[in-house]
């Protein structure tokens, strides 16, 4: 990287994304310091970073979620920038501001953009202002009566959603007026527990939907580009399990429209850094609606990297160092098709119950178009304190069919013992006709696939 | 199974036994090393007296890097004896040995402290936490350097309980 004041980066995250960020820093000749909780002292990230500092006990609340500790660690180790990864404090505008006040470059968008998009109701209002289509819905609900009246207007089925956060928490489907009272109370309770804010709003519920999102990335010189879309329709409890790029559902015109819409929104909030604009795509009429914008690097970024050849994390670091994007929009093309499977340490046939423990066997697939983003190794103790994702398996094929075959082969070659994994689940999904034909909806796993698969198992 | 069973002396070595043995070794004018084998437990002690130590380079945490280092290095972990209590950092932050710059440090090596006495401060973004002695005793070592970044769990002050 050409001369810049950025020499050392503090990595304020863990697991596979910590490994990913360290690798990107290394490629750019940047030194790395990783903050680790006691449970992660012996992690792969700790071994790869130039230095690892212990930031607290295992519980995230006392370590990875402590902005003051992270900043003290970054300053104390001479870092000029901090990469927050995803989750944890990545979308906390106050954390971004604290970094700025401490003269540390936050690898991410400006605090104002994080704030604008962080409140989901506010983000929808901004989308409307720019002419981005939004799902027919309500503003923040003041009361159950308010909810009842608005649900009447929007029509059933509808969806109650938390205003302060996503990830499927604080969400309830309401199919009829009689279900409303209970759904309202329970959505509010869950939202309060998950985000400290019980505010919910209503949205029309689209029965047959696909989740399609556009990757955007912008530098501090006014260049804002999109890197096309990802389709993340294979979900369970609103958690993505399989993602692919490009989407098998979009026509070229729809793709271009969605991309332009995403850019318009990003431009409106003065976006810089990497971000993702998520849409709900109605399979019944081909229309799409703005869902939310995530102002951070996403878990599934590798599928975009595999088909565009652009290293998004490296671009993030370059942007943070004040450099322009290393490409122009006209240079961005999609070559081939990529699929990612999120491998979790969970026992899928038993309700996806987490399965922490020591990995006694870790035989991984490999090949020119196979990529494994992971922090695991043979002998690693998967800790019980954090989310259960242990690896992301990504493949690229010449076209979708080839990618499907590549993924099936890669999954078949992936042998893990000591912890249960969702590899068998993924193998079954990849073999399923619905998925292979590209016609799954966001409710497919729960309403069609799981029941039959668990019966057969 | 043989009808002639060998009876072995069984003896459980307790923590207190080990501490007593260490004291005996240290207080002895002549004892330099001691070895004890009990079943599959082996205890091995080598005692170096003060005059030996003076001829060696200091070994523990006394050469700590400055807060903003050229290269991201860390101070080596000090050796902590069995009869010593390590006061460990309850959080990551900057360690200070004195209440304010220019003032005398809370404790020096050799000082006697009471349980609850302040032995240092940790600063996390200008929020200061007092670090207190968990036991009464004598300060035998201060491995953490004034003004240095200390990690969660890092030994700051070593106290020999009295």
mmCIF file of N, CA and C in Angstrom, chain B residues 59-136:
data_model
loop_
_atom_site.group_PDB
_atom_site.id
_atom_site.type_symbol
_atom_site.label_atom_id
_atom_site.label_comp_id
_atom_site.label_asym_id
_atom_site.label_seq_id
_atom_site.Cartn_x
_atom_site.Cartn_y
_atom_site.Cartn_z
ATOM 1 N N UNK B 59 14.931 -11.132 35.402
ATOM 2 C CA UNK B 59 14.220 -12.070 34.535
ATOM 3 C C UNK B 59 12.754 -11.766 34.291
ATOM 4 N N UNK B 60 12.177 -10.940 35.108
ATOM 5 C CA UNK B 60 10.728 -10.871 34.981
ATOM 6 C C UNK B 60 10.195 -9.465 34.778
ATOM 7 N N UNK B 61 9.602 -9.218 33.679
ATOM 8 C CA UNK B 61 8.764 -8.044 33.427
ATOM 9 C C UNK B 61 9.376 -6.700 33.782
ATOM 10 N N UNK B 62 10.686 -6.616 33.915
ATOM 11 C CA UNK B 62 11.256 -5.332 34.318
ATOM 12 C C UNK B 62 11.627 -4.496 33.112
ATOM 13 N N UNK B 63 11.698 -5.143 31.974
ATOM 14 C CA UNK B 63 11.973 -4.398 30.760
ATOM 15 C C UNK B 63 10.707 -4.429 29.926
ATOM 16 N N UNK B 64 9.768 -3.589 30.308
ATOM 17 C CA UNK B 64 8.500 -3.556 29.581
ATOM 18 C C UNK B 64 8.578 -2.516 28.477
ATOM 19 N N UNK B 65 7.909 -2.738 27.370
ATOM 20 C CA UNK B 65 7.962 -1.762 26.281
ATOM 21 C C UNK B 65 7.190 -0.507 26.649
ATOM 22 N N UNK B 66 7.492 0.611 26.043
ATOM 23 C CA UNK B 66 6.702 1.817 26.292
ATOM 24 C C UNK B 66 5.280 1.637 25.761
ATOM 25 N N UNK B 67 4.363 2.487 26.175
ATOM 26 C CA UNK B 67 2.961 2.321 25.816
ATOM 27 C C UNK B 67 2.746 2.311 24.304
ATOM 28 N N UNK B 68 3.492 3.117 23.579
ATOM 29 C CA UNK B 68 3.369 3.083 22.116
ATOM 30 C C UNK B 68 4.687 2.553 21.577
ATOM 31 N N UNK B 69 4.706 1.300 21.207
ATOM 32 C CA UNK B 69 5.959 0.627 20.859
ATOM 33 C C UNK B 69 6.250 0.717 19.379
ATOM 34 N N UNK B 70 7.517 0.546 19.054
ATOM 35 C CA UNK B 70 7.914 0.478 17.647
ATOM 36 C C UNK B 70 7.297 -0.752 17.012
ATOM 37 N N UNK B 71 7.504 -1.884 17.663
ATOM 38 C CA UNK B 71 6.933 -3.147 17.203
ATOM 39 C C UNK B 71 5.990 -3.631 18.287
ATOM 40 N N UNK B 72 4.902 -4.283 17.919
ATOM 41 C CA UNK B 72 3.937 -4.709 18.951
ATOM 42 C C UNK B 72 4.455 -5.877 19.776
ATOM 43 N N UNK B 73 5.293 -5.599 20.790
ATOM 44 C CA UNK B 73 5.817 -6.655 21.658
ATOM 45 C C UNK B 73 5.182 -6.555 23.036
ATOM 46 N N UNK B 74 5.351 -7.569 23.824
ATOM 47 C CA UNK B 74 4.796 -7.525 25.167
ATOM 48 C C UNK B 74 5.840 -7.945 26.181
ATOM 49 N N UNK B 75 5.644 -7.555 27.450
ATOM 50 C CA UNK B 75 6.552 -7.948 28.525
ATOM 51 C C UNK B 75 6.388 -9.434 28.797
ATOM 52 N N UNK B 76 7.501 -10.130 29.084
ATOM 53 C CA UNK B 76 7.379 -11.566 29.367
ATOM 54 C C UNK B 76 6.637 -11.798 30.685
ATOM 55 N N UNK B 77 5.956 -12.920 30.804
ATOM 56 C CA UNK B 77 5.204 -13.273 32.009
ATOM 57 C C UNK B 77 6.195 -13.521 33.146
ATOM 58 N N UNK B 78 6.031 -12.852 34.311
ATOM 59 C CA UNK B 78 6.971 -13.065 35.406
ATOM 60 C C UNK B 78 6.787 -14.442 36.027
ATOM 61 N N UNK B 79 7.863 -14.976 36.587
ATOM 62 C CA UNK B 79 7.739 -16.256 37.283
ATOM 63 C C UNK B 79 7.125 -15.979 38.651
ATOM 64 N N UNK B 80 6.079 -16.696 38.978
ATOM 65 C CA UNK B 80 5.405 -16.467 40.257
ATOM 66 C C UNK B 80 5.548 -17.703 41.114
ATOM 67 N N UNK B 81 6.211 -17.540 42.280
ATOM 68 C CA UNK B 81 6.417 -18.674 43.183
ATOM 69 C C UNK B 81 5.116 -19.146 43.790
ATOM 70 N N UNK B 82 5.159 -20.339 44.384
ATOM 71 C CA UNK B 82 3.953 -20.951 44.935
ATOM 72 C C UNK B 82 3.417 -20.207 46.144
ATOM 73 N N UNK B 83 4.303 -19.544 46.900
ATOM 74 C CA UNK B 83 3.837 -18.898 48.128
ATOM 75 C C UNK B 83 3.615 -17.412 47.916
ATOM 76 N N UNK B 84 3.392 -17.035 46.697
ATOM 77 C CA UNK B 84 3.218 -15.628 46.383
ATOM 78 C C UNK B 84 1.838 -15.434 45.765
ATOM 79 N N UNK B 85 1.177 -14.332 46.168
ATOM 80 C CA UNK B 85 -0.137 -14.024 45.601
ATOM 81 C C UNK B 85 0.039 -12.946 44.544
ATOM 82 N N UNK B 86 -0.455 -13.212 43.355
ATOM 83 C CA UNK B 86 -0.348 -12.224 42.278
ATOM 84 C C UNK B 86 -1.613 -11.389 42.243
ATOM 85 N N UNK B 87 -1.427 -10.062 42.313
ATOM 86 C CA UNK B 87 -2.575 -9.169 42.126
ATOM 87 C C UNK B 87 -2.684 -8.960 40.619
ATOM 88 N N UNK B 88 -3.753 -9.472 40.043
ATOM 89 C CA UNK B 88 -3.889 -9.444 38.586
ATOM 90 C C UNK B 88 -4.834 -8.338 38.134
ATOM 91 N N UNK B 89 -4.582 -7.810 36.959
ATOM 92 C CA UNK B 89 -5.415 -6.728 36.430
ATOM 93 C C UNK B 89 -6.844 -7.211 36.212
ATOM 94 N N UNK B 90 -7.839 -6.543 36.815
ATOM 95 C CA UNK B 90 -9.242 -6.926 36.612
ATOM 96 C C UNK B 90 -9.776 -6.437 35.271
ATOM 97 N N UNK B 91 -9.004 -5.612 34.600
ATOM 98 C CA UNK B 91 -9.394 -5.169 33.261
ATOM 99 C C UNK B 91 -8.147 -4.709 32.528
ATOM 100 N N UNK B 92 -8.261 -4.636 31.200
ATOM 101 C CA UNK B 92 -7.164 -4.101 30.407
ATOM 102 C C UNK B 92 -7.153 -2.593 30.601
ATOM 103 N N UNK B 93 -5.966 -2.000 30.584
ATOM 104 C CA UNK B 93 -5.892 -0.551 30.675
ATOM 105 C C UNK B 93 -4.461 -0.125 30.928
ATOM 106 N N UNK B 94 -4.296 1.144 31.273
ATOM 107 C CA UNK B 94 -2.960 1.654 31.577
ATOM 108 C C UNK B 94 -2.747 1.602 33.082
ATOM 109 N N UNK B 95 -1.644 1.002 33.492
ATOM 110 C CA UNK B 95 -1.359 0.798 34.916
ATOM 111 C C UNK B 95 -0.551 1.962 35.463
ATOM 112 N N UNK B 96 -0.968 2.501 36.581
ATOM 113 C CA UNK B 96 -0.218 3.558 37.242
ATOM 114 C C UNK B 96 0.111 3.141 38.660
ATOM 115 N N UNK B 97 1.363 3.419 39.029
ATOM 116 C CA UNK B 97 1.829 3.022 40.362
ATOM 117 C C UNK B 97 1.588 4.092 41.401
ATOM 118 N N UNK B 98 1.234 5.302 40.941
ATOM 119 C CA UNK B 98 1.069 6.418 41.891
ATOM 120 C C UNK B 98 -0.284 7.077 41.636
ATOM 121 N N UNK B 99 -0.812 7.803 42.630
ATOM 122 C CA UNK B 99 -2.116 8.441 42.454
ATOM 123 C C UNK B 99 -2.117 9.497 41.346
ATOM 124 N N UNK B 100 -0.969 10.129 41.144
ATOM 125 C CA UNK B 100 -0.871 11.159 40.110
ATOM 126 C C UNK B 100 0.592 11.299 39.719
ATOM 127 N N UNK B 101 0.854 11.852 38.527
ATOM 128 C CA UNK B 101 2.272 12.008 38.117
ATOM 129 C C UNK B 101 3.022 12.872 39.126
ATOM 130 N N UNK B 102 4.243 12.472 39.449
ATOM 131 C CA UNK B 102 5.037 13.255 40.387
ATOM 132 C C UNK B 102 4.845 12.828 41.829
ATOM 133 N N UNK B 103 3.732 12.163 42.132
ATOM 134 C CA UNK B 103 3.528 11.723 43.517
ATOM 135 C C UNK B 103 4.229 10.394 43.747
ATOM 136 N N UNK B 104 4.531 10.073 45.013
ATOM 137 C CA UNK B 104 5.204 8.800 45.271
ATOM 138 C C UNK B 104 4.279 7.622 44.964
ATOM 139 N N UNK B 105 4.867 6.480 44.571
ATOM 140 C CA UNK B 105 4.045 5.312 44.248
ATOM 141 C C UNK B 105 3.321 4.778 45.487
ATOM 142 N N UNK B 106 2.213 4.111 45.246
ATOM 143 C CA UNK B 106 1.444 3.525 46.338
ATOM 144 C C UNK B 106 2.309 2.551 47.134
ATOM 145 N N UNK B 107 3.019 1.684 46.403
ATOM 146 C CA UNK B 107 3.878 0.706 47.078
ATOM 147 C C UNK B 107 5.197 0.552 46.346
ATOM 148 N N UNK B 108 6.211 0.112 47.132
ATOM 149 C CA UNK B 108 7.505 -0.248 46.551
ATOM 150 C C UNK B 108 7.810 -1.680 46.988
ATOM 151 N N UNK B 109 8.753 -2.302 46.321
ATOM 152 C CA UNK B 109 9.155 -3.653 46.710
ATOM 153 C C UNK B 109 9.695 -3.598 48.137
ATOM 154 N N UNK B 110 9.227 -4.538 48.970
ATOM 155 C CA UNK B 110 9.655 -4.575 50.365
ATOM 156 C C UNK B 110 8.618 -4.015 51.316
ATOM 157 N N UNK B 111 7.698 -3.199 50.806
ATOM 158 C CA UNK B 111 6.662 -2.615 51.664
ATOM 159 C C UNK B 111 5.752 -3.696 52.229
ATOM 160 N N UNK B 112 5.236 -3.445 53.424
ATOM 161 C CA UNK B 112 4.205 -4.307 54.002
ATOM 162 C C UNK B 112 2.860 -3.664 53.695
ATOM 163 N N UNK B 113 1.925 -4.438 53.197
ATOM 164 C CA UNK B 113 0.589 -3.905 52.909
ATOM 165 C C UNK B 113 -0.467 -4.682 53.686
ATOM 166 N N UNK B 114 -1.563 -3.998 53.956
ATOM 167 C CA UNK B 114 -2.716 -4.645 54.583
ATOM 168 C C UNK B 114 -3.706 -4.995 53.482
ATOM 169 N N UNK B 115 -4.502 -6.004 53.731
ATOM 170 C CA UNK B 115 -5.562 -6.351 52.792
ATOM 171 C C UNK B 115 -6.435 -5.119 52.563
ATOM 172 N N UNK B 116 -6.693 -4.789 51.310
ATOM 173 C CA UNK B 116 -7.534 -3.631 50.993
ATOM 174 C C UNK B 116 -6.754 -2.375 50.683
ATOM 175 N N UNK B 117 -5.431 -2.377 50.944
ATOM 176 C CA UNK B 117 -4.617 -1.197 50.604
ATOM 177 C C UNK B 117 -4.550 -1.053 49.092
ATOM 178 N N UNK B 118 -4.542 0.194 48.642
ATOM 179 C CA UNK B 118 -4.392 0.432 47.204
ATOM 180 C C UNK B 118 -2.946 0.205 46.805
ATOM 181 N N UNK B 119 -2.735 -0.560 45.753
ATOM 182 C CA UNK B 119 -1.372 -0.811 45.272
ATOM 183 C C UNK B 119 -1.129 -0.216 43.889
ATOM 184 N N UNK B 120 -2.215 0.249 43.244
ATOM 185 C CA UNK B 120 -2.055 0.837 41.920
ATOM 186 C C UNK B 120 -3.397 1.269 41.360
ATOM 187 N N UNK B 121 -3.344 1.847 40.162
ATOM 188 C CA UNK B 121 -4.565 2.273 39.463
ATOM 189 C C UNK B 121 -4.542 1.718 38.052
ATOM 190 N N UNK B 122 -5.727 1.446 37.505
ATOM 191 C CA UNK B 122 -5.804 1.148 36.075
ATOM 192 C C UNK B 122 -6.727 2.167 35.442
ATOM 193 N N UNK B 123 -6.235 2.765 34.369
ATOM 194 C CA UNK B 123 -6.968 3.805 33.653
ATOM 195 C C UNK B 123 -7.511 3.225 32.349
ATOM 196 N N UNK B 124 -8.827 3.306 32.189
ATOM 197 C CA UNK B 124 -9.442 2.930 30.910
ATOM 198 C C UNK B 124 -10.157 4.167 30.399
ATOM 199 N N UNK B 125 -9.540 4.812 29.439
ATOM 200 C CA UNK B 125 -10.119 6.026 28.857
ATOM 201 C C UNK B 125 -10.512 7.031 29.933
ATOM 202 N N UNK B 126 -9.564 7.302 30.813
ATOM 203 C CA UNK B 126 -9.713 8.319 31.853
ATOM 204 C C UNK B 126 -10.663 7.930 32.988
ATOM 205 N N UNK B 127 -11.087 6.664 32.982
ATOM 206 C CA UNK B 127 -11.849 6.183 34.132
ATOM 207 C C UNK B 127 -10.874 5.337 34.944
ATOM 208 N N UNK B 128 -10.634 5.740 36.213
ATOM 209 C CA UNK B 128 -9.612 5.082 37.016
ATOM 210 C C UNK B 128 -10.224 4.094 37.993
ATOM 211 N N UNK B 129 -9.632 2.911 38.067
ATOM 212 C CA UNK B 129 -10.070 1.894 39.022
ATOM 213 C C UNK B 129 -8.920 1.622 39.977
ATOM 214 N N UNK B 130 -9.199 1.635 41.282
ATOM 215 C CA UNK B 130 -8.158 1.324 42.265
ATOM 216 C C UNK B 130 -7.932 -0.174 42.310
ATOM 217 N N UNK B 131 -6.659 -0.553 42.344
ATOM 218 C CA UNK B 131 -6.302 -1.967 42.481
ATOM 219 C C UNK B 131 -5.856 -2.155 43.921
ATOM 220 N N UNK B 132 -6.505 -3.088 44.616
ATOM 221 C CA UNK B 132 -6.204 -3.245 46.038
ATOM 222 C C UNK B 132 -5.599 -4.609 46.353
ATOM 223 N N UNK B 133 -4.864 -4.666 47.454
ATOM 224 C CA UNK B 133 -4.220 -5.912 47.873
ATOM 225 C C UNK B 133 -5.279 -6.876 48.396
ATOM 226 N N UNK B 134 -5.326 -8.107 47.878
ATOM 227 C CA UNK B 134 -6.318 -9.072 48.349
ATOM 228 C C UNK B 134 -5.927 -9.746 49.670
ATOM 229 N N UNK B 135 -4.639 -9.605 50.024
ATOM 230 C CA UNK B 135 -4.140 -10.190 51.286
ATOM 231 C C UNK B 135 -3.175 -9.210 51.931
ATOM 232 N N UNK B 136 -2.918 -9.419 53.220
ATOM 233 C CA UNK B 136 -1.856 -8.637 53.871
ATOM 234 C C UNK B 136 -0.539 -9.352 53.623
#
